[in-house]
Short mmCIF file of C-alpha atoms in Angstrom, two decimals:
data_model
loop_
_atom_site.label_atom_id
_atom_site.label_comp_id
_atom_site.label_asym_id
_atom_site.label_seq_id
_atom_site.Cartn_x
_atom_site.Cartn_y
_atom_site.Cartn_z
CA MET Q 29 -28.49 17.92 8.95
CA THR Q 30 -26.60 15.91 10.77
CA LYS Q 31 -23.07 15.60 9.94
CA THR Q 32 -20.63 12.73 9.89
CA ASN Q 33 -17.98 12.30 11.55
CA ALA Q 34 -14.57 10.22 11.61
CA ILE Q 35 -12.37 10.32 13.79
CA ILE Q 36 -8.26 9.87 11.52
CA THR Q 37 -5.05 8.20 13.57
CA ALA Q 38 -2.00 7.51 11.37
CA SER Q 39 0.32 5.61 13.05
CA TYR Q 40 3.66 2.83 12.86
CA ALA Q 41 4.69 -0.22 14.55
CA PRO Q 42 6.75 1.57 17.06
CA ASP Q 43 4.03 3.59 17.79
CA PHE Q 44 1.29 0.71 19.15
CA GLU Q 45 1.59 1.05 22.71
CA ARG Q 46 0.85 4.68 22.40
CA CYS Q 47 -1.51 4.21 20.12
CA LYS Q 48 -3.65 1.85 21.86
CA ILE Q 49 -3.37 3.97 24.77
CA LEU Q 50 -5.27 6.88 22.76
CA CYS Q 51 -7.68 4.18 21.81
CA GLU Q 52 -9.09 3.37 25.63
CA SER Q 53 -9.22 7.23 26.07
CA MET Q 54 -11.48 7.87 22.97
CA ASP Q 55 -13.86 4.71 23.74
CA ARG Q 56 -14.26 6.01 26.99
CA TYR Q 57 -13.53 10.20 25.96
CA ALA Q 58 -15.20 11.08 22.76
CA THR Q 59 -18.81 10.54 20.74
CA GLY Q 60 -20.55 11.73 17.64
CA TYR Q 61 -18.58 9.90 15.75
CA GLU Q 62 -18.82 6.95 12.87
CA CYS Q 63 -15.83 5.69 13.14
CA HIS Q 64 -11.78 5.38 14.01
CA TYR Q 65 -10.05 4.64 10.98
CA ILE Q 66 -6.46 3.86 12.11
CA LEU Q 67 -3.79 4.44 8.65
CA VAL Q 68 -0.68 1.67 8.64
CA ASP Q 69 1.77 0.14 6.53
CA VAL Q 70 1.01 -3.32 5.52
CA PRO Q 71 3.97 -4.94 7.58
CA ASP Q 72 2.15 -3.12 10.37
CA LEU Q 73 -1.32 -5.13 9.73
CA ALA Q 74 -1.08 -7.71 12.02
CA LEU Q 75 -0.07 -6.15 15.36
CA PHE Q 76 -2.29 -2.84 14.86
CA LYS Q 77 -5.96 -5.63 13.64
CA GLN Q 78 -6.01 -5.96 17.71
CA LEU Q 79 -7.50 -2.76 17.83
CA GLU Q 80 -10.28 -3.23 15.42
CA GLY Q 81 -14.42 -3.16 16.34
CA PRO Q 82 -17.23 -2.41 15.23
CA LYS Q 83 -15.89 1.52 14.88
CA ARG Q 84 -12.47 1.27 14.53
CA LYS Q 85 -11.38 0.58 11.15
CA ILE Q 86 -7.48 -0.54 10.02
CA ILE Q 87 -6.71 0.63 6.69
CA THR Q 88 -3.01 0.24 4.90
CA ASP Q 89 -0.86 2.22 2.38
CA LYS Q 90 -2.58 -0.62 0.00
CA GLN Q 91 -5.58 0.92 -0.18
CA LEU Q 92 -3.70 4.29 -0.45
CA LEU Q 93 -1.20 4.60 -2.74
CA PRO Q 94 -0.37 4.19 -6.25
CA TRP Q 95 0.86 1.61 -7.59
CA TRP Q 96 3.72 4.14 -8.96
CA LEU Q 97 4.80 4.60 -5.01
CA TYR Q 98 6.95 1.81 -4.53
CA ARG Q 99 8.40 1.33 -0.24
CA VAL Q 100 11.35 0.38 -0.19
CA PRO Q 101 12.56 -3.04 1.07
CA LYS Q 102 13.71 -3.03 4.89
CA LEU Q 103 16.91 -4.63 3.51
CA LEU Q 104 17.92 -2.41 1.20
CA SER Q 105 16.88 0.71 2.91
CA PRO Q 106 19.67 3.25 4.26
CA ASN Q 107 19.41 2.30 7.87
CA GLY Q 108 16.58 0.39 7.81
CA ARG Q 109 13.97 3.56 7.20
CA ARG Q 110 10.98 3.33 5.79
CA VAL Q 111 11.55 4.89 2.39
CA TRP Q 112 9.59 5.41 -0.85
CA VAL Q 113 10.59 5.91 -4.53
CA SER Q 114 8.81 6.81 -7.68
CA PRO Q 115 9.28 8.12 -10.60
CA LEU Q 116 7.26 10.89 -9.69
CA THR Q 117 8.42 11.83 -6.71
CA VAL Q 118 11.66 12.51 -4.42
CA PRO Q 119 12.50 9.98 -2.58
CA LEU Q 120 10.09 10.35 0.80
CA HIS Q 121 10.59 8.56 4.64
CA GLY Q 122 8.25 7.22 6.68
CA TRP Q 123 6.95 10.88 7.77
CA HIS Q 124 5.96 12.27 4.44
CA VAL Q 125 3.49 9.63 3.05
CA GLN Q 126 2.21 9.19 6.08
CA GLN Q 127 1.32 12.87 5.59
CA ILE Q 128 -0.13 11.76 2.32
CA LYS Q 129 -1.63 9.04 3.79
CA ARG Q 130 -3.74 11.44 5.56
CA ILE Q 131 -5.08 13.39 3.05
CA ALA Q 132 -5.04 10.55 0.75
CA VAL Q 133 -7.70 8.49 2.95
CA ALA Q 134 -10.63 11.48 2.15
CA PHE Q 135 -11.19 9.50 -1.43
CA LEU Q 136 -12.15 6.16 0.75
CA LEU Q 137 -14.77 7.26 3.16
CA THR Q 138 -17.73 8.87 3.13
CA GLU Q 139 -17.91 11.05 6.50
CA ASP Q 140 -18.57 14.55 6.08
CA ALA Q 141 -15.04 15.62 8.52
CA LEU Q 142 -12.15 14.65 9.37
CA LEU Q 143 -11.04 14.70 12.43
CA TYR Q 144 -7.44 13.64 13.32
CA CYS Q 145 -5.38 12.51 16.22
CA ASP Q 146 -2.06 11.81 16.21
CA SER Q 147 -0.89 7.80 18.66
CA ASP Q 148 1.50 10.06 20.35
CA THR Q 149 -1.93 12.01 21.73
CA VAL Q 150 -4.54 10.75 24.69
CA PHE Q 151 -8.15 12.10 25.65
CA VAL Q 152 -9.01 13.15 29.26
CA LYS Q 153 -12.08 14.81 28.99
CA PRO Q 154 -15.53 14.17 27.05
CA PHE Q 155 -15.44 15.23 23.83
CA ASN Q 156 -18.49 15.62 20.92
CA VAL Q 157 -16.56 15.43 17.97
CA GLN Q 158 -20.15 17.04 15.68
CA ASP Q 159 -18.90 19.95 17.99
CA ILE Q 160 -16.03 20.74 15.85
CA TRP Q 161 -19.38 21.36 13.19
CA HIS Q 162 -21.15 25.53 12.96
CA GLY Q 163 -24.04 25.02 11.36
CA ASP Q 164 -21.83 23.61 8.33
CA ALA Q 165 -18.74 25.57 8.79
CA LEU Q 166 -16.34 22.62 10.04
CA ARG Q 167 -13.98 24.19 12.55
CA LEU Q 168 -10.34 25.20 11.20
CA TRP Q 169 -7.18 25.48 13.80
CA ARG Q 170 -5.15 28.65 12.90
CA GLU Q 171 -2.87 30.51 14.97
CA GLU Q 172 -2.81 34.24 13.24
CA LYS Q 173 1.06 34.99 12.03
CA GLY Q 174 2.43 32.50 14.06
CA ALA Q 175 4.97 30.03 13.94
CA LEU Q 176 6.87 31.35 10.91
CA PHE Q 177 10.55 31.37 12.09
CA ALA Q 178 13.74 31.38 9.87
CA GLU Q 179 14.89 29.02 12.06
CA SER Q 180 11.66 26.41 11.98
CA ASP Q 181 10.29 24.62 8.63
CA HIS Q 182 7.46 26.15 8.52
CA LEU Q 183 8.50 29.20 6.08
CA GLN Q 184 9.14 25.90 3.62
CA TRP Q 185 6.01 24.95 4.13
CA LYS Q 186 5.08 27.86 3.39
CA ALA Q 187 6.25 27.73 0.24
CA HIS Q 188 5.75 24.66 -0.60
CA ALA Q 189 2.08 25.15 -0.19
CA GLY Q 190 2.46 28.53 -2.31
CA ARG Q 191 3.71 26.46 -5.50
CA ALA Q 192 1.79 23.57 -5.02
CA LEU Q 193 -1.25 25.40 -4.91
CA SER Q 194 -0.17 28.13 -7.80
CA ILE Q 195 -0.45 31.25 -5.27
CA PRO Q 196 1.14 34.18 -5.79
CA GLU Q 197 3.49 35.25 -3.17
CA ALA Q 198 1.34 38.51 -2.41
CA GLU Q 199 -1.27 36.13 -1.83
CA GLN Q 200 -0.12 33.52 0.19
CA SER Q 201 -0.96 33.33 4.06
CA GLU Q 202 1.32 34.34 7.41
CA HIS Q 203 -0.92 32.05 9.58
CA ASN Q 204 0.29 28.62 11.10
CA TYR Q 205 -2.13 25.62 10.58
CA VAL Q 206 0.22 22.64 11.76
CA CYS Q 207 -1.94 21.50 14.83
CA THR Q 208 -3.02 17.82 16.38
CA PHE Q 209 -6.87 17.53 16.97
CA LEU Q 210 -6.57 18.99 13.42
CA SER Q 211 -10.44 18.75 11.31
CA TRP Q 212 -10.59 19.31 7.89
CA ASN Q 213 -13.60 18.70 5.52
CA ARG Q 214 -12.71 15.70 2.81
CA GLN Q 215 -15.08 17.17 -0.06
CA THR Q 216 -12.14 20.22 0.50
CA VAL Q 217 -9.22 17.97 0.83
CA ILE Q 218 -10.69 16.27 -2.75
CA ASP Q 219 -11.36 19.59 -4.23
CA MET Q 220 -7.86 21.27 -2.71
CA CYS Q 221 -6.04 17.35 -4.30
CA ASP Q 222 -8.34 18.38 -7.59
CA HIS Q 223 -7.31 21.74 -7.54
CA MET Q 224 -3.62 21.16 -7.43
CA ALA Q 225 -3.62 18.53 -10.12
CA THR Q 226 -5.34 20.55 -12.43
CA LYS Q 227 -2.88 23.29 -12.32
CA HIS Q 228 -0.30 21.11 -12.38
CA GLY Q 229 -0.62 19.05 -14.70
CA ARG Q 230 0.05 15.67 -13.14
CA PRO Q 231 -1.23 13.27 -9.99
CA TRP Q 232 -1.55 15.46 -6.84
CA ILE Q 233 1.19 12.55 -5.05
CA SER Q 234 3.91 13.97 -7.31
CA VAL Q 235 2.96 17.59 -6.94
CA ILE Q 236 3.58 17.57 -3.41
CA GLY Q 237 6.44 15.27 -3.24
CA ALA Q 238 8.32 17.20 -5.51
CA ASN Q 239 10.05 18.24 -2.06
CA ARG Q 240 10.54 16.66 0.71
CA LYS Q 241 10.28 20.56 2.87
CA PHE Q 242 6.46 20.09 2.57
CA SER Q 243 3.29 20.05 5.68
CA GLU Q 244 0.09 18.07 4.54
CA CYS Q 245 -1.67 21.42 7.63
CA MET Q 246 -0.82 24.18 5.78
CA LEU Q 247 -1.70 22.69 2.71
CA TYR Q 248 -4.95 22.18 4.14
CA GLY Q 249 -4.86 25.84 5.56
CA ALA Q 250 -3.24 28.17 3.47
CA TYR Q 251 -6.10 26.22 0.39
CA VAL Q 252 -8.59 27.32 2.37
CA ASP Q 253 -7.38 31.12 3.67
CA SER Q 254 -6.32 31.79 0.01
CA ILE Q 255 -8.20 29.83 -2.41
CA LEU Q 256 -11.54 29.08 -0.73
CA LYS Q 257 -10.85 32.45 1.58
CA GLY Q 258 -12.40 30.45 4.57
CA ALA Q 259 -15.60 29.61 3.06
CA GLY Q 260 -16.40 26.07 4.58
CA HIS Q 261 -14.92 27.30 8.18
CA TRP Q 262 -14.80 29.12 11.08
CA GLY Q 263 -11.30 29.65 12.20
CA THR Q 264 -10.10 29.58 15.84
CA ASP Q 265 -6.83 29.57 17.42
CA VAL Q 266 -8.08 27.20 20.70
CA MET Q 267 -6.30 23.86 20.97
CA LEU Q 268 -7.91 20.47 21.33
CA CYS Q 269 -4.66 18.74 21.65
CA PRO Q 270 -2.27 20.97 23.36
CA MET Q 271 1.28 18.94 23.01
CA CYS Q 272 4.75 18.29 25.48
CA TRP Q 273 7.57 18.61 22.09
CA PHE Q 274 10.57 18.71 23.25
CA ASP Q 275 12.67 16.24 25.63
CA PRO Q 276 13.93 15.80 28.70
CA ALA Q 277 10.10 13.67 28.66
CA PRO Q 278 7.67 15.11 31.47
CA SER Q 279 7.88 13.68 35.19
CA ASP Q 280 4.71 12.64 36.67
CA GLU Q 281 4.76 15.95 38.08
CA GLU Q 282 4.59 18.18 35.26
CA LEU Q 283 2.85 14.97 33.94
CA ILE Q 284 0.42 15.54 36.47
CA LYS Q 285 0.25 19.77 36.21
CA PHE Q 286 -0.28 19.54 32.39
CA MET Q 287 -3.30 18.09 32.57
CA ASN Q 288 -4.50 20.01 35.14
CA ASP Q 289 -3.82 23.21 33.76
CA LEU Q 290 -5.66 22.27 30.79
CA THR Q 291 -8.07 24.71 29.86
CA GLN Q 292 -12.38 23.84 29.28
CA GLU Q 293 -11.69 23.70 25.83
CA GLN Q 294 -8.78 21.44 26.05
CA VAL Q 295 -10.04 17.89 26.17
CA ALA Q 296 -7.05 15.64 25.79
CA PHE Q 297 -3.03 16.40 25.43
CA GLY Q 298 0.11 14.52 23.90
CA VAL Q 299 4.25 13.79 24.34
CA GLN Q 300 5.44 13.74 21.33
CA SER Q 301 6.58 9.75 20.79
CA PHE Q 302 9.85 10.34 20.62
CA ILE Q 303 9.97 11.54 23.83
CA PRO Q 304 11.33 8.46 25.88
CA MET Q 305 8.16 7.81 28.17
CA ASP Q 306 6.60 4.19 29.71
CA PRO Q 307 3.48 3.58 28.19
CA GLN Q 308 2.18 1.74 31.41
CA LYS Q 309 2.85 5.17 33.28
CA PHE Q 310 1.62 7.16 30.60
CA ARG Q 311 -1.87 5.54 30.74
CA GLU Q 312 -1.53 4.92 34.92
CA LEU Q 313 -1.73 8.64 34.52
CA THR Q 314 -3.90 8.78 31.93
CA SER Q 315 -6.42 7.08 32.78
CA GLY Q 316 -6.38 7.78 36.73
CA TYR Q 317 -7.43 11.92 35.59
CA LYS Q 318 -9.90 13.02 36.95
CA PRO Q 319 -11.19 16.36 35.17
CA ASN Q 320 -12.52 19.55 36.95
#
């Protein structure tokens, strides 16, 4: 039976132009999916509505988050930052809530698989989303014992996943699961949330939000590898979408070289949204690229 697939992008107003470029590239190159869902906060709804179409829908935080997780009005939040508070979590910033929304969307949709494409990425080659399936097994990106460095947040993310999922320390995975263009099984996400709620006797969002040092990617990967023992998934360390993570912004020549250096399996790339880059220049360079 053919699987159904959704593409998920969590975004916000400052990333709108980059998200628009992603959508244009997706329409040009991506096939094998039912719908692209963009997750935004209610204040950004009107802006992102212009991106809607037959295969693209906008979903707001109001549809995804519980009533008890409350966004502080901009005038009352420190430096105007997006902050959410609740009686069941520590105060959370926009990045934390964005991760929670990426998990919560599984309860709203019906597609079998969720492919996460950040709004600072862009397709530059044809890609059939059905390729994330091998029969009934879904693609799971993981880096073998990778990137868990003491100077990074990975060790804290790993520890948080162990606590949230009640995995004994000796059984916690040493792998890194943080990557772009990740694919998750929607039912597995729901099962993971039910597992956390059952183990802790409270809502899964309160389990995750008990600490700000968490990664939704590490949670899902740890659940699949340590709880499910890999069932329903096939592992790979091939990135579909490599990223430029740090300043300075790449020059035009460096950006073109980055695209030319993509391997056969790599269909997209990204430049972290906090790196200053003119969106129109980014559009021109990426849309003009001719895959080998």
